[in-house]
Amino acid sequence: MFFSDIFFETTTALLANKVRTGLTVLGIVIGIGSVIAMVAIGTGAQQSVQESIQSIGSNLLMVRPGSQRGPGQPVSQGQGSAVTLTLEDSDAIKDAVSSIEAIAPVVSSNSQVIANGQNTRTSISGTTPDYVSVRNLGIDAGQFFTAEQNTRLAKVAVLGPDVVDSLFGDGSSTDTSIVDSADVVGKKIRIGGIDFTVIGTTASKGGSGFGSEDDVIYVPISTAMQYLSGSDALSLINITIAHESEMDAASEEITALLRERHGLSGDDASDFRVMNQSDIVQTATSVTSTFTLLLGAVAGISLLVGGIGIMNMMLTTVTERTREIGLRKAIGAKRRDISRQFLVESIVLTFCGGVLGVLLGWLAAFLFSKFGSMTTQVSLSSVLVAFGVSAAIGVLFGWYPARRASSLNPIEALRYE
């Protein structure tokens, strides 16, 4: 039997019952479309998380306080509860580790802020002028505070765009364009009952998994310690390493230095944690990859259901065309010809469903991205995998009906009513 004959017979058989063929293909279309769309959402989320982490700075190490236990308390109070990191630690790291390019200690707290008749509670970050370069912070209007202002405990503040909107906008929109940032510079705000002068605003960085850097007020670290936090303990030390190749060595050097300064030895647990940006990216990538795999697996179930639908249709077709099969065998058709005919019909069904499913998945991903404010990315690998799986389903679920048709006895098939 020639290929053209098989193609003609397959097309004729499938078009003989268009509604049933369409409904059968619909199962594969939904299955393939779901896989493409779900994987696109997962891949987009993974890309978005990686970009958010990369946006906080390059070659970045972060030293955070570790956990602590109170006297007689066997239960840890959690990471970040220790109050052992100090400005002296930050200065010692800066002096001892030669590969450091810049360092910016941070003391954070939440406080009530009042201005322009508005009242909001937001994060207050006391830091140094190097924070701008360490965390890739952009200035939208005015300027960041200087080392001289930090030394003399100046009561100056730099506002994030969300804070600008909360205090000087209508407080209900995230669109900061309704407020001219330049008009905010020079205004007075009241943080924890103390007046501060706004000297600048930062450019929007968008939200991230580690808290939005748009909803924050920056003040000199000396001012924050003196008037706002009431503590000398640091919340975080941001460190930029000059070269990526020196990240691991610098991390080990900082760990050894802080353990020595904190009097830790032997098996003593560290009261701080050095976090490598690359490790954070790898961890986030691992989590989002698992998330993508889970979404793809859930969508794959609908693909399996579509395959069962194809098997059901092919079995029905074999039953309906039993006399035709008997007649073909009677005039010389071999088992492999009958088997090949029904197998090709099954593969054509999944192929058509695969093409339409890819288009449906791409359209769904596009609509999610356009109207759902969600980053999506349709990858070539997901399309190829979905197509490969659909072809495998065509062969797998078409094999049994084809084998059943080819094994029919021609005499009994001709007698079939």
Coordinates of C-alpha atoms in Angstrom, one line a residue:
M1 CA 0.0 0.0 0.0
F2 CA 1.4 3.3 -1.0
F3 CA 1.7 6.4 1.2
S4 CA -0.8 8.3 -0.9
D5 CA -3.3 5.5 -0.6
I6 CA -2.9 5.5 3.2
F7 CA -3.3 9.3 3.3
F8 CA -6.4 9.2 1.2
E9 CA -8.1 6.4 3.2
T10 CA -7.1 8.1 6.5
T11 CA -8.5 11.5 5.4
T12 CA -11.7 9.9 4.1
A13 CA -12.2 7.8 7.3
L14 CA -11.7 10.8 9.6
L15 CA -13.8 13.2 7.6
A16 CA -16.7 10.7 7.4
N17 CA -17.6 11.6 11.0
K18 CA -16.4 15.2 11.5
V19 CA -18.1 15.8 14.8
R20 CA -16.7 12.7 16.5
T21 CA -13.2 13.4 15.0
G22 CA -13.4 17.0 16.2
L23 CA -14.4 16.1 19.7
T24 CA -11.6 13.5 19.9
V25 CA -9.0 15.9 18.7
L26 CA -10.3 18.5 21.2
G27 CA -9.0 16.4 24.1
I28 CA -5.5 16.4 22.7
V29 CA -5.8 20.2 21.9
I30 CA -6.7 21.0 25.5
G31 CA -4.0 18.7 26.8
I32 CA -1.2 20.1 24.6
G33 CA -2.4 23.7 25.2
S34 CA -2.5 23.2 28.9
V35 CA 1.1 21.9 29.0
I36 CA 2.4 24.7 26.8
A37 CA 0.6 27.4 28.9
M38 CA 1.5 26.0 32.3
V39 CA 5.2 25.5 31.4
A40 CA 5.2 29.0 29.9
I41 CA 3.9 30.4 33.2
G42 CA 6.4 28.5 35.2
T43 CA 9.3 29.5 33.0
G44 CA 8.2 33.1 33.1
A45 CA 8.0 33.0 36.9
Q46 CA 11.5 31.5 37.0
Q47 CA 12.9 34.2 34.7
S48 CA 11.1 36.9 36.7
V49 CA 12.5 35.7 40.0
Q50 CA 16.1 35.5 38.6
E51 CA 15.9 39.0 37.2
S52 CA 14.5 40.3 40.6
I53 CA 17.4 38.7 42.5
Q54 CA 20.0 39.9 39.9
S55 CA 18.5 43.5 40.2
I56 CA 19.5 43.8 43.9
G57 CA 23.2 44.0 42.9
S58 CA 26.0 42.1 41.2
N59 CA 28.6 39.9 43.0
L60 CA 26.7 40.5 46.2
L61 CA 27.3 38.9 49.5
M62 CA 24.8 39.5 52.4
V63 CA 25.7 38.9 56.0
R64 CA 22.6 38.4 58.1
P65 CA 22.2 37.9 61.9
G66 CA 21.7 34.3 62.8
S67 CA 19.3 32.8 65.4
Q68 CA 19.6 33.1 69.1
R69 CA 18.1 31.4 72.2
G70 CA 17.2 33.3 75.3
P71 CA 18.5 32.2 78.7
G72 CA 17.0 28.8 79.5
Q73 CA 15.1 28.7 76.2
P74 CA 15.7 25.5 74.2
V75 CA 13.7 26.9 71.2
S76 CA 15.5 29.1 68.7
Q77 CA 13.9 32.5 68.0
G78 CA 14.6 32.1 64.2
Q79 CA 17.0 33.5 61.7
G80 CA 17.7 37.2 62.1
S81 CA 16.9 37.3 65.8
A82 CA 20.5 37.6 66.9
V83 CA 21.8 41.1 67.7
T84 CA 25.5 40.4 67.3
L85 CA 26.4 42.2 64.1
T86 CA 27.7 45.7 64.7
L87 CA 29.2 48.6 62.8
E88 CA 32.6 47.5 64.1
D89 CA 32.1 44.2 62.4
S90 CA 31.3 46.0 59.1
D91 CA 34.4 48.2 59.5
A92 CA 36.6 45.1 60.3
I93 CA 35.3 43.3 57.2
K94 CA 36.1 46.4 55.0
D95 CA 39.6 46.6 56.4
A96 CA 40.5 42.9 56.3
V97 CA 39.0 41.5 53.1
S98 CA 40.9 42.9 50.1
S99 CA 38.5 41.7 47.5
I100 CA 35.7 43.9 48.7
E101 CA 34.6 46.7 46.3
A102 CA 32.0 48.4 48.5
I103 CA 30.2 47.6 51.8
A104 CA 26.9 49.0 53.1
P105 CA 25.6 48.0 56.6
V106 CA 21.9 48.4 57.2
V107 CA 19.7 48.7 60.3
S108 CA 16.0 48.3 59.5
S109 CA 12.9 49.0 61.5
N110 CA 9.3 49.8 60.8
S111 CA 7.8 53.1 61.9
Q112 CA 4.8 55.3 61.5
V113 CA 5.4 58.1 59.0
I114 CA 3.3 61.3 58.7
A115 CA 3.4 63.9 56.0
N116 CA 1.0 66.1 54.0
G117 CA -1.9 65.0 56.2
Q118 CA -1.3 61.3 55.2
N119 CA -0.2 58.6 57.6
T120 CA 1.5 55.3 56.7
R121 CA 3.6 52.6 58.3
T122 CA 6.6 51.6 56.3
S123 CA 10.2 50.2 56.5
I124 CA 13.0 52.6 57.6
S125 CA 16.5 51.6 56.4
G126 CA 19.4 53.3 58.0
T127 CA 22.5 52.8 55.8
T128 CA 25.5 54.5 54.3
P129 CA 26.0 56.3 51.0
D130 CA 27.6 53.2 49.4
Y131 CA 24.2 51.5 49.5
V132 CA 23.4 53.2 46.2
S133 CA 26.2 51.4 44.3
V134 CA 26.0 48.1 46.3
R135 CA 22.3 47.6 45.6
N136 CA 22.1 49.3 42.1
L137 CA 19.8 52.0 43.5
G138 CA 18.6 54.7 41.1
I139 CA 17.9 58.2 42.1
D140 CA 14.8 59.7 40.5
A141 CA 14.9 63.2 42.1
G142 CA 17.2 65.0 44.4
Q143 CA 20.2 63.1 45.8
F144 CA 21.1 60.4 48.3
F145 CA 22.6 61.5 51.6
T146 CA 26.4 62.0 51.9
A147 CA 29.1 60.7 54.3
E148 CA 29.2 64.1 55.9
Q149 CA 25.4 64.0 56.6
N150 CA 25.9 60.5 58.0
T151 CA 28.7 61.7 60.3
R152 CA 26.7 64.6 61.8
L153 CA 23.5 62.6 62.3
A154 CA 21.5 64.7 59.8
K155 CA 17.8 64.2 59.8
V156 CA 17.4 63.7 56.1
A157 CA 15.5 61.0 54.2
V158 CA 15.3 59.5 50.7
L159 CA 11.9 58.1 49.8
G160 CA 11.0 55.1 47.7
P161 CA 8.3 55.6 45.0
D162 CA 5.6 53.7 46.9
V163 CA 6.2 55.9 50.0
V164 CA 6.0 59.0 47.8
D165 CA 2.6 57.9 46.5
S166 CA 1.4 57.0 50.0
L167 CA 2.4 60.3 51.6
F168 CA 2.0 62.7 48.7
G169 CA -0.4 61.0 46.3
D170 CA -3.9 59.8 46.8
G171 CA -2.6 56.7 48.5
S172 CA -4.6 54.3 46.4
S173 CA -2.5 53.9 43.3
T174 CA 0.8 52.3 42.5
D175 CA 1.3 54.7 39.6
T176 CA 3.8 57.2 41.0
S177 CA 3.4 59.3 37.8
I178 CA 0.5 61.1 39.6
V179 CA 3.1 62.6 41.9
D180 CA 6.1 64.7 40.6
S181 CA 9.0 63.4 42.6
A182 CA 10.9 66.7 42.2
D183 CA 8.1 68.5 44.2
V184 CA 8.6 66.1 47.1
V185 CA 12.2 67.1 47.6
G186 CA 12.5 69.7 50.4
K187 CA 9.3 68.6 52.1
K188 CA 9.1 67.6 55.8
I189 CA 8.0 64.2 57.0
R190 CA 7.7 62.9 60.5
I191 CA 9.2 59.5 61.3
G192 CA 8.4 58.2 64.8
G193 CA 7.6 61.7 66.0
I194 CA 10.9 63.2 64.6
D195 CA 11.0 65.6 61.7
F196 CA 13.1 64.7 58.7
T197 CA 13.7 66.6 55.5
V198 CA 13.3 64.8 52.2
I199 CA 16.4 65.2 50.0
G200 CA 15.7 62.7 47.3
T201 CA 13.5 59.9 45.9
T202 CA 14.6 56.6 44.4
A203 CA 13.6 55.1 41.0
S204 CA 11.2 52.2 41.0
K205 CA 12.8 48.7 41.1
G206 CA 9.6 46.7 41.4
G207 CA 8.7 44.1 43.9
S208 CA 10.9 41.1 44.7
G209 CA 10.7 38.0 46.8
F210 CA 12.8 39.7 49.5
G211 CA 10.5 42.7 50.1
S212 CA 9.8 45.7 47.9
E213 CA 12.6 48.2 47.7
D214 CA 10.1 50.8 46.6
D215 CA 8.2 50.9 49.9
V216 CA 11.1 52.0 52.1
I217 CA 12.6 55.2 53.5
Y218 CA 16.4 55.6 53.6
V219 CA 18.1 57.6 56.3
P220 CA 21.7 57.8 57.5
I221 CA 22.6 54.8 59.6
S222 CA 24.0 57.0 62.4
T223 CA 20.7 58.9 62.6
A224 CA 18.7 55.7 62.5
M225 CA 20.6 54.2 65.4
Q226 CA 20.5 57.3 67.4
Y227 CA 16.8 58.3 67.0
L228 CA 14.8 55.4 65.5
S229 CA 16.0 51.9 66.2
G230 CA 17.5 52.5 69.6
S231 CA 20.0 49.7 69.0
D232 CA 23.6 49.3 67.7
A233 CA 22.8 45.9 66.1
L234 CA 22.8 45.7 62.3
S235 CA 20.0 44.0 60.4
L236 CA 22.2 43.3 57.3
I237 CA 25.6 43.9 55.8
N238 CA 25.7 44.2 52.0
I239 CA 29.0 43.5 50.4
T240 CA 30.0 43.8 46.8
I241 CA 33.0 41.7 45.7
A242 CA 35.2 43.0 42.9
H243 CA 35.2 39.8 40.8
E244 CA 32.8 36.9 40.7
S245 CA 35.7 34.4 40.9
E246 CA 36.5 35.7 44.4
M247 CA 33.1 35.3 45.9
D248 CA 33.7 31.9 47.6
A249 CA 37.1 32.9 49.0
A250 CA 35.6 36.2 50.3
S251 CA 32.7 34.4 51.9
E252 CA 35.1 32.0 53.7
E253 CA 37.3 34.9 54.8
I254 CA 34.4 36.9 56.2
T255 CA 33.0 33.9 58.0
A256 CA 36.4 33.2 59.6
L257 CA 36.8 36.9 60.6
L258 CA 33.4 37.2 62.2
R259 CA 33.7 33.9 64.1
E260 CA 37.0 35.2 65.5
R261 CA 35.5 38.6 66.4
H262 CA 32.5 36.9 68.1
G263 CA 34.7 34.5 70.1
L264 CA 33.3 31.4 68.4
S265 CA 35.5 28.3 68.1
G266 CA 35.3 24.7 67.3
D267 CA 31.8 23.4 67.1
D268 CA 30.1 26.7 68.2
A269 CA 27.3 27.6 65.8
S270 CA 27.8 30.8 63.9
D271 CA 25.5 33.7 65.1
F272 CA 25.4 35.1 61.6
R273 CA 24.9 33.8 58.0
V274 CA 26.8 34.8 54.9
M275 CA 24.5 34.5 51.8
N276 CA 26.0 34.3 48.3
Q277 CA 23.8 35.8 45.6
S278 CA 24.6 32.9 43.3
D279 CA 23.4 30.5 45.9
I280 CA 20.1 32.5 46.2
V281 CA 19.7 32.4 42.4
Q282 CA 20.3 28.6 42.4
T283 CA 17.9 28.0 45.2
A284 CA 15.2 30.2 43.6
T285 CA 15.8 28.4 40.2
S286 CA 15.4 25.0 41.9
V287 CA 12.2 26.0 43.5
T288 CA 10.7 27.5 40.4
S289 CA 11.8 24.5 38.3
T290 CA 9.9 22.2 40.7
F291 CA 6.9 24.6 40.4
T292 CA 7.1 24.4 36.6
L293 CA 7.4 20.6 36.6
L294 CA 4.4 20.4 38.9
L295 CA 2.3 22.6 36.6
G296 CA 3.4 20.6 33.6
A297 CA 2.6 17.3 35.3
V298 CA -0.9 18.5 36.2
A299 CA -1.5 19.7 32.7
G300 CA -0.1 16.4 31.4
I301 CA -3.0 14.6 33.0
S302 CA -5.4 16.2 30.6
L303 CA -3.1 15.0 27.8
L304 CA -3.4 11.5 29.1
V305 CA -7.2 11.8 29.2
G306 CA -7.1 13.0 25.6
G307 CA -5.1 9.9 24.6
I308 CA -7.7 7.6 26.2
G309 CA -10.3 9.5 24.2
I310 CA -8.4 8.6 21.0
M311 CA -8.2 5.0 21.9
N312 CA -11.9 4.9 22.6
M313 CA -12.7 6.4 19.2
M314 CA -10.3 4.0 17.4
L315 CA -11.9 1.0 19.1
T316 CA -15.3 2.2 18.0
T317 CA -14.0 2.8 14.5
V318 CA -12.6 -0.7 14.3
T319 CA -16.0 -2.2 15.4
E320 CA -17.9 -0.1 12.9
R321 CA -15.5 -1.0 10.1
T322 CA -15.3 -4.8 10.8
R323 CA -16.9 -5.8 7.5
E324 CA -14.6 -3.4 5.7
I325 CA -11.6 -5.0 7.4
G326 CA -12.8 -8.5 6.4
L327 CA -13.3 -7.4 2.8
R328 CA -9.8 -5.9 2.6
K329 CA -8.3 -9.1 4.0
A330 CA -10.4 -11.2 1.6
I331 CA -8.9 -9.4 -1.5
G332 CA -5.3 -9.7 -0.2
A333 CA -4.6 -7.0 2.4
K334 CA -2.0 -8.2 4.9
R335 CA -2.1 -7.7 8.7
R336 CA 0.6 -5.0 8.6
D337 CA -1.5 -3.1 6.0
I338 CA -4.6 -3.1 8.3
S339 CA -2.5 -2.3 11.3
R340 CA -0.6 0.5 9.6
Q341 CA -3.9 2.1 8.3
F342 CA -5.5 2.4 11.8
L343 CA -2.1 3.4 13.4
V344 CA -1.8 6.3 10.9
E345 CA -5.3 7.4 11.6
S346 CA -4.4 7.6 15.3
I347 CA -1.2 9.5 14.7
V348 CA -2.9 12.0 12.3
L349 CA -5.4 12.7 15.1
T350 CA -2.7 13.5 17.6
F351 CA -0.7 15.4 15.1
C352 CA -3.6 17.7 14.3
G353 CA -4.4 18.0 18.0
G354 CA -0.7 18.9 18.7
V355 CA -0.6 21.7 16.1
L356 CA -3.8 23.2 17.3
G357 CA -2.7 22.7 21.0
V358 CA 0.5 24.5 20.5
L359 CA -1.4 27.5 19.0
L360 CA -3.9 27.4 21.9
G361 CA -1.1 27.2 24.5
W362 CA 0.8 30.1 22.9
L363 CA -2.4 32.2 22.7
A364 CA -3.2 31.4 26.4
A365 CA 0.4 32.4 27.5
F366 CA 0.1 35.6 25.5
L367 CA -3.3 36.5 27.1
F368 CA -1.9 35.7 30.6
S369 CA 1.0 38.0 30.0
K370 CA -1.1 40.8 28.5
F371 CA -4.0 40.8 30.8
G372 CA -2.8 39.0 33.9
S373 CA 0.3 41.1 34.6
M374 CA 2.2 37.8 34.6
T375 CA 5.5 37.1 32.8
T376 CA 5.3 34.1 30.5
Q377 CA 7.8 32.5 28.2
V378 CA 6.9 29.8 25.6
S379 CA 10.1 27.8 25.2
L380 CA 11.0 25.7 22.1
S381 CA 11.8 22.8 24.4
S382 CA 8.3 22.8 25.9
V383 CA 6.8 22.8 22.4
L384 CA 9.0 19.9 21.2
V385 CA 8.3 17.9 24.4
A386 CA 4.6 18.5 24.1
F387 CA 4.7 17.5 20.4
G388 CA 6.8 14.4 21.2
V389 CA 4.4 13.3 23.9
S390 CA 1.4 13.8 21.6
A391 CA 3.1 11.7 18.9
A392 CA 3.9 9.0 21.5
I393 CA 0.3 9.0 22.7
G394 CA -0.9 8.6 19.1
V395 CA 1.3 5.5 18.7
L396 CA 0.6 4.2 22.3
F397 CA -3.1 4.5 22.3
G398 CA -3.5 3.7 18.6
W399 CA -1.4 0.5 18.8
Y400 CA -4.1 -1.7 20.6
P401 CA -7.0 -0.8 18.2
A402 CA -4.7 -1.3 15.2
R403 CA -3.5 -4.7 16.5
R404 CA -7.1 -5.7 17.2
A405 CA -8.2 -4.7 13.7
S406 CA -5.3 -6.6 12.1
S407 CA -5.9 -9.8 14.1
L408 CA -9.6 -10.1 12.9
N409 CA -10.5 -13.3 11.1
P410 CA -11.6 -12.3 7.6
I411 CA -14.4 -14.8 7.5
E412 CA -15.8 -13.8 10.8
A413 CA -15.3 -10.1 9.9
L414 CA -17.4 -10.5 6.7
R415 CA -20.2 -12.2 8.7
Y416 CA -20.2 -9.3 11.3
E417 CA -23.6 -7.5 11.4

